[in-house]
Tab-separated table of C-alpha atoms in Angstrom:
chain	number	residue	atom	x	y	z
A	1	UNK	CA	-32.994	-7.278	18.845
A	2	UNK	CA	-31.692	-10.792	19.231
A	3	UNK	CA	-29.736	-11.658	22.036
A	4	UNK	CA	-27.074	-13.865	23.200
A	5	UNK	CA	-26.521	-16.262	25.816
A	6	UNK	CA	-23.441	-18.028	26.934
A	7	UNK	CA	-22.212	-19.946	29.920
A	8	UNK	CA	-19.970	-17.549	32.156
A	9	UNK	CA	-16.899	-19.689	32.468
A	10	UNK	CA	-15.728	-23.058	31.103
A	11	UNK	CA	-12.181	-24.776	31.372
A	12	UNK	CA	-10.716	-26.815	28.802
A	13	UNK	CA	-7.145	-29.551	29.482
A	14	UNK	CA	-4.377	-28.081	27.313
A	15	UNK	CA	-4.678	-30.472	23.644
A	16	UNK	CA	-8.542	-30.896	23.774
A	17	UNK	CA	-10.837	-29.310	22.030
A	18	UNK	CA	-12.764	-26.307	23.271
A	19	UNK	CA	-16.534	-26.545	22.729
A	20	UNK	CA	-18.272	-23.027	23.573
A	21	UNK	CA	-21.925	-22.966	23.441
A	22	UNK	CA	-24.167	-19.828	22.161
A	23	UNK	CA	-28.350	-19.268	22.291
A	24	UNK	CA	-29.677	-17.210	19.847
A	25	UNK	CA	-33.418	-18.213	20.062
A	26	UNK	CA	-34.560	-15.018	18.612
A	27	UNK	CA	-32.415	-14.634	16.060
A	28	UNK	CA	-33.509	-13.787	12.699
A	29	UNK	CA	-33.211	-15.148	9.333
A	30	UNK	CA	-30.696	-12.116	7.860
A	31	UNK	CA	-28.330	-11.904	10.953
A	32	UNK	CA	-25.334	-13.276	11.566
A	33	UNK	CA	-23.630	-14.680	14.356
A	34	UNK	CA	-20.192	-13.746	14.721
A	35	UNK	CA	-17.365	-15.188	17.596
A	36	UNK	CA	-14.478	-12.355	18.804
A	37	UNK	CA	-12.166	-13.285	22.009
A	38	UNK	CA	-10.281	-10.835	24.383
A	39	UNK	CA	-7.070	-11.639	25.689
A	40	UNK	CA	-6.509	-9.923	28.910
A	41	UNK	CA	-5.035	-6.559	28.384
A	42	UNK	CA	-5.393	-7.187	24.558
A	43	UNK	CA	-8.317	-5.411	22.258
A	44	UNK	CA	-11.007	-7.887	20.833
A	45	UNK	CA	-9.694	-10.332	18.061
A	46	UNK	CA	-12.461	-12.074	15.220
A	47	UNK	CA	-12.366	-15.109	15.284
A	48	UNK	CA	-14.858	-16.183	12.900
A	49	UNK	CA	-18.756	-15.635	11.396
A	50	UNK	CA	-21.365	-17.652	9.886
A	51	UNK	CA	-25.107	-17.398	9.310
A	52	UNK	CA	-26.515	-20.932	8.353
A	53	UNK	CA	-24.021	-23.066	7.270
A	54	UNK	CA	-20.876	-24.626	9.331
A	55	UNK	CA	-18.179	-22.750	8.689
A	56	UNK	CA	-14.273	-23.078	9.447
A	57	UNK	CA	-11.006	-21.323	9.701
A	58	UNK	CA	-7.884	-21.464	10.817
A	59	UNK	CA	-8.941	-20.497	14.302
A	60	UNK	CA	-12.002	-22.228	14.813
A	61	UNK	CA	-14.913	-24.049	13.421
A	62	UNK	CA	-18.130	-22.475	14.126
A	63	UNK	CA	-21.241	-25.242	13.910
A	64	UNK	CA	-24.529	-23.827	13.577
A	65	UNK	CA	-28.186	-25.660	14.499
A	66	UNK	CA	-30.502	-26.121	11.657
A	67	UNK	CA	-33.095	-23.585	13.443
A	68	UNK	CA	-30.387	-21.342	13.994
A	69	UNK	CA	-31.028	-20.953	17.475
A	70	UNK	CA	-27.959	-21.823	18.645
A	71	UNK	CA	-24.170	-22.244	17.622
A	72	UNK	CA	-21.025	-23.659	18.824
A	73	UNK	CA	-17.417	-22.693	18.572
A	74	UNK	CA	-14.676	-25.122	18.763
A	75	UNK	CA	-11.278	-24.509	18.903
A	76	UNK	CA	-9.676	-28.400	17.996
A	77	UNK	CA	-6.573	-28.046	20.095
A	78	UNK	CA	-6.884	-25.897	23.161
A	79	UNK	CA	-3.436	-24.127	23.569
A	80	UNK	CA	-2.532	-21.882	27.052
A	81	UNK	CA	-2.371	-18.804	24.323
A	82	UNK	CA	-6.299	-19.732	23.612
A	83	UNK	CA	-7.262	-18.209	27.706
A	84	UNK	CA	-9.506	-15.450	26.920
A	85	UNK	CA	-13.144	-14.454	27.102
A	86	UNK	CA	-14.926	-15.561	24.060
A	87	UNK	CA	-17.950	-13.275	23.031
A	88	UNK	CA	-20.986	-14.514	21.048
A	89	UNK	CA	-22.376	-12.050	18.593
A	90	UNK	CA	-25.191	-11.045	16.350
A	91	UNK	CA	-25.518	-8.911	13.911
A	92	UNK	CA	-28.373	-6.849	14.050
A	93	UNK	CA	-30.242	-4.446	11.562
A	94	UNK	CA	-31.158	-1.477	12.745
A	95	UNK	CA	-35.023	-0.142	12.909
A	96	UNK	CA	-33.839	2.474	10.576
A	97	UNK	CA	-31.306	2.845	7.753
A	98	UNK	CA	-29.264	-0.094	6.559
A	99	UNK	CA	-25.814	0.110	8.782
A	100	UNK	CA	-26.191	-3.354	10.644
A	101	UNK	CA	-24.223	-3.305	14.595
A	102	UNK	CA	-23.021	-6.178	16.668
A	103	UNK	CA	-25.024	-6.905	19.822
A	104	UNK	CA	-22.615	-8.490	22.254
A	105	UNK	CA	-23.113	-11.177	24.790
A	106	UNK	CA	-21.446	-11.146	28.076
A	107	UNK	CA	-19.142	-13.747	27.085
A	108	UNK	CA	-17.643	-17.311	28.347
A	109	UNK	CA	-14.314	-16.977	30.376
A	110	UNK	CA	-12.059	-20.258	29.093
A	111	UNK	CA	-9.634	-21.183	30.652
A	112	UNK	CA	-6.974	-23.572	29.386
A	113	UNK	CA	-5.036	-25.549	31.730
A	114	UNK	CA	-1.886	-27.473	30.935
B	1	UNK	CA	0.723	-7.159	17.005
B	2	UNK	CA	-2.333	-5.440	16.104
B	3	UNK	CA	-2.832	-3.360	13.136
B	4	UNK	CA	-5.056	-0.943	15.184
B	5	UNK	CA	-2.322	1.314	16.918
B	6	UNK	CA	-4.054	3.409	20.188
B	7	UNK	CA	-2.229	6.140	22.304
B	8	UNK	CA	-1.764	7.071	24.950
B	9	UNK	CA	-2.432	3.098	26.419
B	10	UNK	CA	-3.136	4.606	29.799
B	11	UNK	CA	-4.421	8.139	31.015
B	12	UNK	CA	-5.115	9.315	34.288
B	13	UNK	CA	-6.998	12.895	33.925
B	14	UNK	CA	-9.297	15.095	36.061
B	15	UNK	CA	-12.531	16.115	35.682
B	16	UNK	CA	-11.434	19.130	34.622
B	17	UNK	CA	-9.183	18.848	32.084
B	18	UNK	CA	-9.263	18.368	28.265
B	19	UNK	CA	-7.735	15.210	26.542
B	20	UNK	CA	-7.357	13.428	23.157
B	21	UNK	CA	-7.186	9.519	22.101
B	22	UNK	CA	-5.952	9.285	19.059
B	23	UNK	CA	-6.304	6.173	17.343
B	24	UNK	CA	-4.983	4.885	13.580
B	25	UNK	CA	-4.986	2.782	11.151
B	26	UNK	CA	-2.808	1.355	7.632
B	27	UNK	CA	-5.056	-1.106	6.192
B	28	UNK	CA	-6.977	1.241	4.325
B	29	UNK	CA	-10.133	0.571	6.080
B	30	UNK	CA	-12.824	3.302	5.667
B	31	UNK	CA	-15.450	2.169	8.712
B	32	UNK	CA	-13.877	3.391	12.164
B	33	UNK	CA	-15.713	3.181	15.655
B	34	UNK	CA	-15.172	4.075	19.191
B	35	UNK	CA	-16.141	1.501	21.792
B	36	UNK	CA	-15.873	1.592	25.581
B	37	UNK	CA	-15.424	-0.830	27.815
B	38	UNK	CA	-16.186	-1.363	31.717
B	39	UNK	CA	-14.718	-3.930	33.444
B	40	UNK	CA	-15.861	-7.547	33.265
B	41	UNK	CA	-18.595	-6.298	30.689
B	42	UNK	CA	-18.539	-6.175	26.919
B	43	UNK	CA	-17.327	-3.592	24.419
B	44	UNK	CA	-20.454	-0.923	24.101
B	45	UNK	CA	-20.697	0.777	20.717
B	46	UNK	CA	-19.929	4.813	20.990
B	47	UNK	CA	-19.688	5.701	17.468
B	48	UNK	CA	-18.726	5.162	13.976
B	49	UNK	CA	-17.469	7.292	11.184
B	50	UNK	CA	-17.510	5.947	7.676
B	51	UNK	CA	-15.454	7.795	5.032
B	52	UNK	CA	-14.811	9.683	7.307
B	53	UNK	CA	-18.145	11.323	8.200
B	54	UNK	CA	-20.044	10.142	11.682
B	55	UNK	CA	-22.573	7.400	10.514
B	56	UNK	CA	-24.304	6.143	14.062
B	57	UNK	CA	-23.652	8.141	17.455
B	58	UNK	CA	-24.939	5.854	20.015
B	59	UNK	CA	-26.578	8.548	22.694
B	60	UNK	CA	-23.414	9.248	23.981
B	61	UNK	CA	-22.961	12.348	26.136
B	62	UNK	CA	-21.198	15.159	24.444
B	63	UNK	CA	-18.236	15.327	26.918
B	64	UNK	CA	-17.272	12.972	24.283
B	65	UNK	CA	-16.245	14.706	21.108
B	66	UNK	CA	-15.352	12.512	18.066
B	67	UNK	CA	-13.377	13.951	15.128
B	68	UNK	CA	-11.841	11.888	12.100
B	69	UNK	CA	-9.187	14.379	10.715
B	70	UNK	CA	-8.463	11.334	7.384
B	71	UNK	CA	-9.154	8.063	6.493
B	72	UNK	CA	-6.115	6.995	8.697
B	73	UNK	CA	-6.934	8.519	11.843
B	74	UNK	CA	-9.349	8.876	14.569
B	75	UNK	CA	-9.529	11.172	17.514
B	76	UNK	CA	-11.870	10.954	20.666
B	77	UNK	CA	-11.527	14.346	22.809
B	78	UNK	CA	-12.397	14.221	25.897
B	79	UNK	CA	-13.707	17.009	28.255
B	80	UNK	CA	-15.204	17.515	31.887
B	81	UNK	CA	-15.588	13.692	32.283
B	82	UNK	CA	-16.960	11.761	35.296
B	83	UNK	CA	-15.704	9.244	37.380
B	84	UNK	CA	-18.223	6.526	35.860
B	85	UNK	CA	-16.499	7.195	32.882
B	86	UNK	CA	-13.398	5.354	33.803
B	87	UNK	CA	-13.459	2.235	31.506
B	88	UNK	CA	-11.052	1.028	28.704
B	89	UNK	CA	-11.689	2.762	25.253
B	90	UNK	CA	-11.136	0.614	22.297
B	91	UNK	CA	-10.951	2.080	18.946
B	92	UNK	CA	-11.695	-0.411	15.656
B	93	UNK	CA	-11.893	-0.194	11.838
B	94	UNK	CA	-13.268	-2.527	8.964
B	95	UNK	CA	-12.975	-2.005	5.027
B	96	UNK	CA	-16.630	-0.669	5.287
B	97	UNK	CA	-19.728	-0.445	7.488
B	98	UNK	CA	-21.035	-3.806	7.975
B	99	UNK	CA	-24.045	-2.782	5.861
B	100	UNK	CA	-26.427	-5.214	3.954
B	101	UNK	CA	-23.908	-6.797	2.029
B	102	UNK	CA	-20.783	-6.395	3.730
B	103	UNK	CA	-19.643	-8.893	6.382
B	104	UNK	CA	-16.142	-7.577	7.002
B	105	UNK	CA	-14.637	-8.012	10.607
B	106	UNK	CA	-13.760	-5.368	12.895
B	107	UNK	CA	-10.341	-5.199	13.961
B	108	UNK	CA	-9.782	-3.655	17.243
B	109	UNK	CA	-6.658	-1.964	19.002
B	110	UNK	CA	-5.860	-2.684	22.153
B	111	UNK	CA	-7.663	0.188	23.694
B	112	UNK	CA	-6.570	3.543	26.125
B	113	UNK	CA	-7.181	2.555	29.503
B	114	UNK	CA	-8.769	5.975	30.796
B	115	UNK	CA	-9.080	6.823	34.908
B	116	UNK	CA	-11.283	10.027	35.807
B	117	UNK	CA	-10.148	11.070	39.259
């Protein structure tokens, strides 16, 4: 199964833009790499998906490498509200059947400081 | 607010006693799933139910009993737990199993925060 990695913690000055990096090295071509974030105390929120082209919401824009081993998510302007643990995800297909599940990485810790 | 609504938030129980989450859902989603979640670690995938029926049980022990009653609602009983089983318990739905072709979101409640004395 592919696997994420991403840095533990990162901070981010309250106006800039967050950049949080993701490897995926052994991702494969059919799965897609999703970005949730938790909120303390909150459930997980989705922030956004994309498979091989840059994509962009009104969250986030997530920017994707041309081998697909690695991604980026970047949230333009950093608010206070945007302190949360941001968890890189693929989505997998199972060795049997055809219900795909989201392996989750451990997550970056951002904090945004005013 | 979330669109996921879980009860009770918080529940303290013993090892010996019986329990429910209940967990539910307006948007009309048919995929629902049970995660849990230890501290400082993420979500882990218990189960999921699609229309209603139980579509992927990941190994869990059978202390934990899932039931999905309707489309709306899911349950997650609860019975001679252990004290590793303290964690927070996060319940989330999507329009339909993220199969082949679908590449709806989950959308998650804010989980029962469950302590096994």
């Amino acid at each position: 199964d592919a696997k994420t990695t991403q840095p533990p913690s990162m901070d981010c000055a309250e106006g800039r833009a967050a950049n949080l990096p993701c490897n995926h090295s052994t991702i494969s071509g059919n799965e897609y790499v999703y970005w949730y974030r938790q909120i303390h105390s909150q459930g997980p929120q989705y922030i956004i998906h994309g498979l091989k082209n840059n994509e962009t919401n009104e969250m986030a824009s997530l920017i994707i490498t041309e081998d697909r081993k690695s991604s980026t998510l970047i949230l333009p302007h950093a608010t206070l509200r945007d302190t949360a643990v941001y968890y890189c995800i693929v989505r997998v297909a199972p060795r049997v059947g055809n219900n795909r599940k989201l392996i989750w990485g451990l997550g970056t810790s951002l904090a945004v400081n005013p | 607010d979330t669109e996921v609504t879980q009860t009770p938030k918080h529940l303290v129980m013993g090892m010996t006693n019986k329990k429910s989450l209940k967990c539910e859902q307006h948007m009309g989603h048919r995929a629902m799933y049970w995660y849990k979640q230890k501290a400082k670690k993420p979500p882990e995938l218990m189960f999921v139910y699609s229309y209603e029926k139980l579509s992927i049980n990941e190994s869990v022990p059978s202390r934990f009993s899932p039931e999905c009653p309707n489309s709306s609602l899911l349950n997650l009983h609860l019975h001679a737990l252990q004290p590793e089983d303290s964690a927070l318990y996060l319940c989330a739905s999507s329009q339909s199993l993220q199969g082949f072709i679908s590449n709806q979101p989950q959308h998650f409640g804010d989980g029962t925060r469950l302590s096994i004395l």
